[in-house]
Amino acid sequence: MIELGIDSFAAVNVSSEEQRPQESMQAMQELLERMELADEVGLDFFGMGEHHREEYMDSAHAVILAAAAARTRQIKLGSAVTVLSANDPVRVFQEFATLDLVSKGRAEMVVGRGSFIDAFPLFGYSLDDYNELFTEKLNLLLRIRDENPISWSGRFRPALKEQPIYPRPIQKHLPIWLGVGGTPASFKRAGELGLPLAVAVIGGETHRFRPLVDMYREAGLRAGHREEDLKVSLHSLGYLGEDTQAALDTFYPGYAEAFTKIGKERGWGPVTRYQFDSQAGPLGAFLVGNPRDVAEKILRHSEALGGISRVTFQMDSAGLTHEQLKASIRLMGRELKPLLA
């Protein structure tokens, strides 16, 4: 069985700076309502990203997840991703251990370096230390999870000497996934550490990631980890509708606007409908369509990658309304999930 979930960036559309507080409050209440709905219809996971940009409200994502934990009963709640390079691993662990207590054992973490660099200057880190920051902080986070008290010293944080760190989570082994894009070293690192792997595929053809996934599994087995612990989660842009063509037509305008804006920052050209349709085709990354078409595509992706444990939809950055998102969530739980069992 493939677990099914949603990853959100807590997107907000603001008409003016004067209206930002009120509109942000409304958007946050609607997000929490969708998280409750995801729990009600039986989805397995809801992840919250971390960004420090005006169009997203997820900069304090553990706070949002804790609010959802108090309003849900079964769904797993985690980050997607925690930008560990710009965070203190001690504080991150404390936040998610607390989330685990509030949620009665439903907390998870997906840690990574993120696809934006906004957090680095905001918290005083240099991009020259991009790789070293993440390596050191990931190793410290895993030590904190597995040891208490802890003695540790490094380059980017004050040393710890026989320091106890509390609270501790209910789960004996708080799940920590490694979020990756397309960097081979990241796949290999996840395998060597025996961490489950969350692969973000937001463009291109998903089957092309197979050599990297194979590298992950081979590195994990060589390091002595159990095959069943080397899980793979797939994160892609997705949206469900009753009709595939209607779903594509609904999703495209907001997607094109959002990614054209990001493209200007990164030197890409504007998004075209041809590019979008190719990504929504049989081999492309996007999971947009009716439940049966999308289920077939997910199963095809799973086979191409040698088996996946979870798939998560990122669908709230395409300018869709609250009602459209709720309708998609209902289809995910009631029609798509049974097709993945």
Coordinates of C-alpha atoms in Angstrom, one line a residue:
M1 CA 0.0 0.0 0.0
I2 CA 1.2 3.5 -0.9
E3 CA 0.6 6.2 1.7
L4 CA -1.1 9.3 0.4
G5 CA -0.7 12.8 1.6
I6 CA -0.5 16.5 1.0
D7 CA 2.4 19.0 1.3
S8 CA 1.5 22.6 1.9
F9 CA 3.4 25.9 1.8
A10 CA 0.5 27.8 3.5
A11 CA 0.1 30.0 0.4
V12 CA -1.7 33.3 0.8
N13 CA -3.1 35.8 -1.7
V14 CA -2.9 39.3 -0.4
S15 CA -4.8 42.2 -2.1
S16 CA -2.9 45.0 -0.2
E17 CA -0.5 45.4 2.7
E18 CA -3.4 47.0 4.7
Q19 CA -5.4 43.8 4.2
R20 CA -2.5 41.4 4.8
P21 CA -3.2 40.6 8.5
Q22 CA -6.9 40.0 7.9
E23 CA -6.4 38.0 4.7
S24 CA -3.5 36.0 6.3
M25 CA -5.7 35.1 9.3
Q26 CA -8.5 33.9 7.0
A27 CA -6.1 31.9 4.9
M28 CA -4.6 30.3 8.0
Q29 CA -8.1 29.3 9.2
E30 CA -8.9 27.8 5.8
L31 CA -5.6 25.8 5.8
L32 CA -6.4 24.3 9.2
E33 CA -9.9 23.4 8.0
R34 CA -8.3 21.6 5.0
M35 CA -5.9 19.8 7.4
E36 CA -8.9 18.6 9.4
L37 CA -10.6 17.5 6.2
A38 CA -7.5 15.5 5.2
D39 CA -7.7 13.7 8.5
E40 CA -11.5 13.0 8.1
V41 CA -11.2 11.5 4.6
G42 CA -8.4 9.2 5.7
L43 CA -5.2 10.7 4.2
D44 CA -2.0 9.4 5.8
F45 CA 0.2 12.5 6.0
F46 CA 0.1 16.3 5.9
G47 CA 3.4 18.1 5.6
M48 CA 4.1 21.8 6.0
G49 CA 7.0 23.5 4.3
E50 CA 9.3 26.2 5.6
H51 CA 9.7 29.4 3.6
H52 CA 10.5 33.0 4.4
R53 CA 8.7 34.7 1.6
E54 CA 5.7 37.0 1.3
E55 CA 3.5 34.5 -0.6
Y56 CA 3.8 31.7 2.0
M57 CA 2.9 31.7 5.8
D58 CA 4.9 28.6 6.8
S59 CA 8.0 30.2 8.3
A60 CA 7.0 28.8 11.8
H61 CA 5.7 25.5 10.4
A62 CA 5.9 23.6 13.7
V63 CA 3.3 26.0 15.1
I64 CA 0.9 25.3 12.3
L65 CA 1.4 21.6 12.7
A66 CA 0.7 21.8 16.4
A67 CA -2.5 23.7 15.8
A68 CA -3.5 20.9 13.4
A69 CA -2.5 18.2 15.9
A70 CA -5.1 19.6 18.3
R71 CA -7.8 19.4 15.7
T72 CA -7.0 15.9 14.1
R73 CA -6.9 12.4 15.3
Q74 CA -5.1 10.0 13.0
I75 CA -3.1 11.8 10.2
K76 CA 0.7 12.0 10.5
L77 CA 2.0 15.5 10.7
G78 CA 5.4 16.6 9.6
S79 CA 7.6 19.2 7.8
A80 CA 8.1 19.4 4.1
V81 CA 10.9 20.4 4.5
T82 CA 12.5 21.9 7.6
V83 CA 15.4 24.0 6.3
L84 CA 17.9 22.5 8.7
S85 CA 20.9 24.5 7.4
A86 CA 19.5 27.7 8.8
N87 CA 18.0 26.3 12.0
D88 CA 19.4 25.2 15.4
P89 CA 19.1 21.4 15.5
V90 CA 18.5 21.6 19.3
R91 CA 15.5 23.9 18.8
V92 CA 14.2 21.9 15.9
F93 CA 14.3 18.7 17.9
Q94 CA 12.5 20.3 20.8
E95 CA 9.8 21.7 18.5
F96 CA 9.0 18.4 16.9
A97 CA 9.3 16.4 20.1
T98 CA 6.7 18.8 21.5
L99 CA 4.6 18.2 18.3
D100 CA 4.9 14.5 19.0
L101 CA 3.5 15.0 22.5
V102 CA 0.6 17.2 21.3
S103 CA -0.3 14.8 18.5
K104 CA 0.1 11.7 20.6
G105 CA 2.9 10.2 18.5
R106 CA 2.0 11.4 15.0
A107 CA 5.0 13.8 14.3
E108 CA 7.6 13.3 11.6
M109 CA 10.3 15.5 10.1
V110 CA 11.6 15.9 6.6
V111 CA 14.8 17.9 6.7
G112 CA 16.7 19.4 3.8
R113 CA 18.3 22.5 2.4
G114 CA 15.1 23.8 0.7
S115 CA 14.7 25.1 -2.8
F116 CA 15.0 28.8 -1.8
I117 CA 17.9 30.6 -0.1
D118 CA 15.9 33.2 1.8
A119 CA 16.6 31.6 5.2
F120 CA 20.4 32.0 4.8
P121 CA 20.7 35.8 4.9
L122 CA 17.8 36.1 7.3
F123 CA 19.5 34.1 10.0
G124 CA 23.0 35.2 9.2
Y125 CA 24.5 32.2 7.4
S126 CA 26.7 32.2 4.3
L127 CA 25.9 30.3 1.1
D128 CA 29.7 29.6 1.0
D129 CA 29.0 27.1 3.8
Y130 CA 26.0 25.6 2.1
N131 CA 27.1 21.9 2.2
E132 CA 29.1 22.1 5.5
L133 CA 26.1 23.7 7.4
F134 CA 23.7 20.9 6.4
T135 CA 26.1 18.1 7.0
E136 CA 27.0 19.3 10.5
K137 CA 23.5 20.1 11.6
L138 CA 22.0 16.8 10.3
N139 CA 24.6 14.8 12.2
L140 CA 23.8 16.8 15.3
L141 CA 20.1 16.4 14.9
L142 CA 20.4 12.6 14.6
R143 CA 22.7 12.5 17.7
I144 CA 20.1 14.4 19.7
R145 CA 17.4 12.0 18.6
D146 CA 19.4 9.0 19.6
E147 CA 21.3 10.2 22.7
N148 CA 20.4 12.0 25.9
P149 CA 22.4 13.7 27.4
I150 CA 24.7 14.6 24.6
S151 CA 28.3 15.9 24.2
W152 CA 29.1 17.5 20.9
S153 CA 31.2 20.2 19.3
G154 CA 31.2 21.7 15.8
R155 CA 31.8 24.8 13.7
F156 CA 28.5 26.5 13.5
R157 CA 27.0 26.1 17.0
P158 CA 28.2 26.3 20.6
A159 CA 29.4 23.0 22.0
L160 CA 27.3 20.8 24.2
K161 CA 28.8 19.0 27.2
E162 CA 26.7 16.3 28.8
Q163 CA 23.7 18.4 28.0
P164 CA 20.2 16.9 28.4
I165 CA 17.7 18.0 25.9
Y166 CA 14.0 17.9 26.6
P167 CA 11.2 17.2 26.0
R168 CA 11.5 13.7 24.5
P169 CA 9.0 12.5 22.0
I170 CA 6.5 9.6 22.6
Q171 CA 7.9 7.8 19.6
K172 CA 11.0 6.0 20.6
H173 CA 12.6 6.8 17.2
L174 CA 11.1 10.1 15.9
P175 CA 10.9 9.6 12.1
I176 CA 13.4 11.9 10.3
W177 CA 13.3 11.8 6.5
L178 CA 15.9 13.4 4.3
G179 CA 14.4 15.7 1.6
V180 CA 16.3 15.7 -1.6
G181 CA 16.1 17.2 -5.1
G182 CA 18.5 15.8 -7.7
T183 CA 21.9 15.9 -6.1
P184 CA 23.6 12.4 -6.1
A185 CA 25.5 13.0 -2.9
S186 CA 22.3 13.7 -1.1
F187 CA 20.8 10.3 -2.1
K188 CA 24.0 8.5 -1.1
R189 CA 24.1 10.3 2.3
A190 CA 20.5 9.3 3.0
G191 CA 21.3 5.7 2.3
E192 CA 24.5 5.6 4.4
L193 CA 22.6 7.1 7.3
G194 CA 19.6 4.7 6.9
L195 CA 17.2 7.6 6.6
P196 CA 13.9 7.4 4.6
L197 CA 14.1 9.5 1.5
A198 CA 11.7 12.2 0.4
V199 CA 12.3 13.0 -3.3
A200 CA 10.9 16.2 -4.7
V201 CA 10.2 15.8 -8.4
I202 CA 8.6 19.0 -9.6
G203 CA 9.7 18.8 -13.2
G204 CA 11.1 16.4 -15.8
E205 CA 10.3 12.7 -16.1
T206 CA 10.0 10.9 -12.8
H207 CA 11.6 7.6 -14.1
R208 CA 14.8 9.5 -14.7
F209 CA 15.3 9.5 -10.9
R210 CA 15.7 5.7 -10.8
P211 CA 19.5 5.6 -10.9
L212 CA 19.6 8.0 -7.9
V213 CA 17.1 5.9 -6.0
D214 CA 19.1 2.8 -6.8
M215 CA 22.2 4.6 -5.5
Y216 CA 20.3 5.4 -2.2
R217 CA 19.2 1.8 -1.7
E218 CA 22.6 0.4 -2.6
A219 CA 24.4 2.8 -0.2
G220 CA 21.9 1.9 2.6
L221 CA 22.4 -1.9 2.2
R222 CA 26.2 -1.5 2.1
A223 CA 26.0 0.5 5.3
G224 CA 24.1 -2.4 6.9
H225 CA 20.7 -0.9 7.1
R226 CA 17.6 -3.1 6.6
E227 CA 15.9 -3.0 3.2
E228 CA 12.5 -2.2 4.8
D229 CA 13.9 0.9 6.5
L230 CA 15.0 2.4 3.1
K231 CA 11.7 4.0 2.3
V232 CA 11.1 6.4 -0.6
S233 CA 8.4 9.1 -0.7
L234 CA 7.6 11.1 -3.9
H235 CA 6.6 14.8 -3.7
S236 CA 5.1 16.3 -6.8
L237 CA 2.7 19.0 -7.9
G238 CA -0.8 17.5 -8.0
Y239 CA -4.5 18.3 -8.1
L240 CA -7.6 16.1 -8.5
G241 CA -10.8 16.9 -10.4
E242 CA -13.8 14.9 -11.6
D243 CA -12.5 15.2 -15.2
T244 CA -8.8 15.2 -16.2
Q245 CA -9.0 17.9 -18.8
A246 CA -11.0 20.2 -16.5
A247 CA -8.5 19.6 -13.7
L248 CA -5.6 20.5 -16.0
D249 CA -7.4 23.7 -17.2
T250 CA -8.1 24.7 -13.6
F251 CA -4.6 24.1 -12.3
Y252 CA -2.6 25.6 -15.1
P253 CA -3.3 29.4 -14.8
G254 CA -2.2 29.7 -11.1
Y255 CA 0.7 27.3 -11.7
A256 CA 1.9 29.3 -14.7
E257 CA 1.7 32.6 -12.7
A258 CA 3.6 31.2 -9.7
F259 CA 6.3 29.5 -11.5
T260 CA 6.8 32.3 -14.0
K261 CA 7.5 34.6 -11.0
I262 CA 9.9 32.1 -9.5
G263 CA 11.5 31.7 -13.0
K264 CA 12.3 35.4 -13.2
E265 CA 14.2 35.1 -9.9
R266 CA 16.2 32.2 -11.2
G267 CA 16.7 33.1 -14.8
W268 CA 14.2 30.8 -16.4
G269 CA 11.8 31.7 -19.2
P270 CA 8.1 32.0 -18.7
V271 CA 6.0 28.9 -18.3
T272 CA 4.1 27.7 -21.4
R273 CA 1.1 25.5 -21.7
Y274 CA 3.1 23.1 -23.9
Q275 CA 5.6 22.6 -21.1
F276 CA 2.8 22.2 -18.6
D277 CA 1.0 19.6 -20.7
S278 CA 4.2 17.6 -21.2
Q279 CA 4.7 17.5 -17.4
A280 CA 1.1 16.3 -17.0
G281 CA 1.6 13.6 -19.6
P282 CA 2.2 9.9 -19.0
L283 CA 5.9 10.2 -18.0
G284 CA 5.9 13.8 -16.6
A285 CA 6.1 14.6 -12.9
F286 CA 2.7 16.3 -12.4
L287 CA -0.2 14.4 -10.8
V288 CA -3.1 16.3 -12.2
G289 CA -6.3 14.7 -13.4
N290 CA -9.2 12.5 -12.3
P291 CA -8.6 9.9 -9.6
R292 CA -8.3 6.9 -11.9
D293 CA -5.8 8.6 -14.3
V294 CA -3.7 9.9 -11.4
A295 CA -3.7 6.5 -9.6
E296 CA -2.4 4.8 -12.8
K297 CA 0.3 7.4 -13.0
I298 CA 1.3 7.0 -9.4
L299 CA 1.5 3.2 -9.7
R300 CA 3.6 3.7 -12.9
H301 CA 5.9 6.1 -11.1
S302 CA 6.3 3.6 -8.2
E303 CA 7.2 0.8 -10.6
A304 CA 9.7 3.0 -12.4
L305 CA 11.4 3.9 -9.1
G306 CA 11.5 0.4 -7.7
G307 CA 8.6 1.0 -5.3
I308 CA 7.6 4.0 -3.2
S309 CA 6.1 4.1 0.3
R310 CA 4.3 7.5 0.1
V311 CA 3.3 10.1 -2.4
T312 CA 2.4 13.7 -1.4
F313 CA 0.6 16.3 -3.5
Q314 CA 1.7 20.0 -3.5
M315 CA -1.3 21.8 -4.8
D316 CA -1.8 25.1 -2.9
S317 CA 0.7 27.2 -4.8
A318 CA -1.4 27.4 -8.0
G319 CA -3.9 30.0 -6.8
L320 CA -6.7 27.5 -6.3
T321 CA -9.7 28.5 -4.0
H322 CA -10.4 27.0 -0.7
E323 CA -13.4 25.2 -2.1
Q324 CA -11.4 23.8 -5.0
L325 CA -8.7 22.5 -2.7
K326 CA -11.3 20.9 -0.4
A327 CA -13.0 19.2 -3.3
S328 CA -9.6 17.8 -4.4
I329 CA -8.9 16.5 -0.9
R330 CA -12.2 14.7 -0.8
L331 CA -11.4 13.0 -4.1
M332 CA -7.9 12.0 -2.7
G333 CA -9.4 10.3 0.3
R334 CA -12.6 8.8 -1.1
E335 CA -11.5 7.8 -4.6
L336 CA -7.8 7.9 -5.1
K337 CA -6.6 6.3 -1.9
P338 CA -8.6 3.0 -2.4
L339 CA -7.0 2.7 -5.8
L340 CA -3.5 2.7 -4.2
A341 CA -4.3 0.0 -1.7

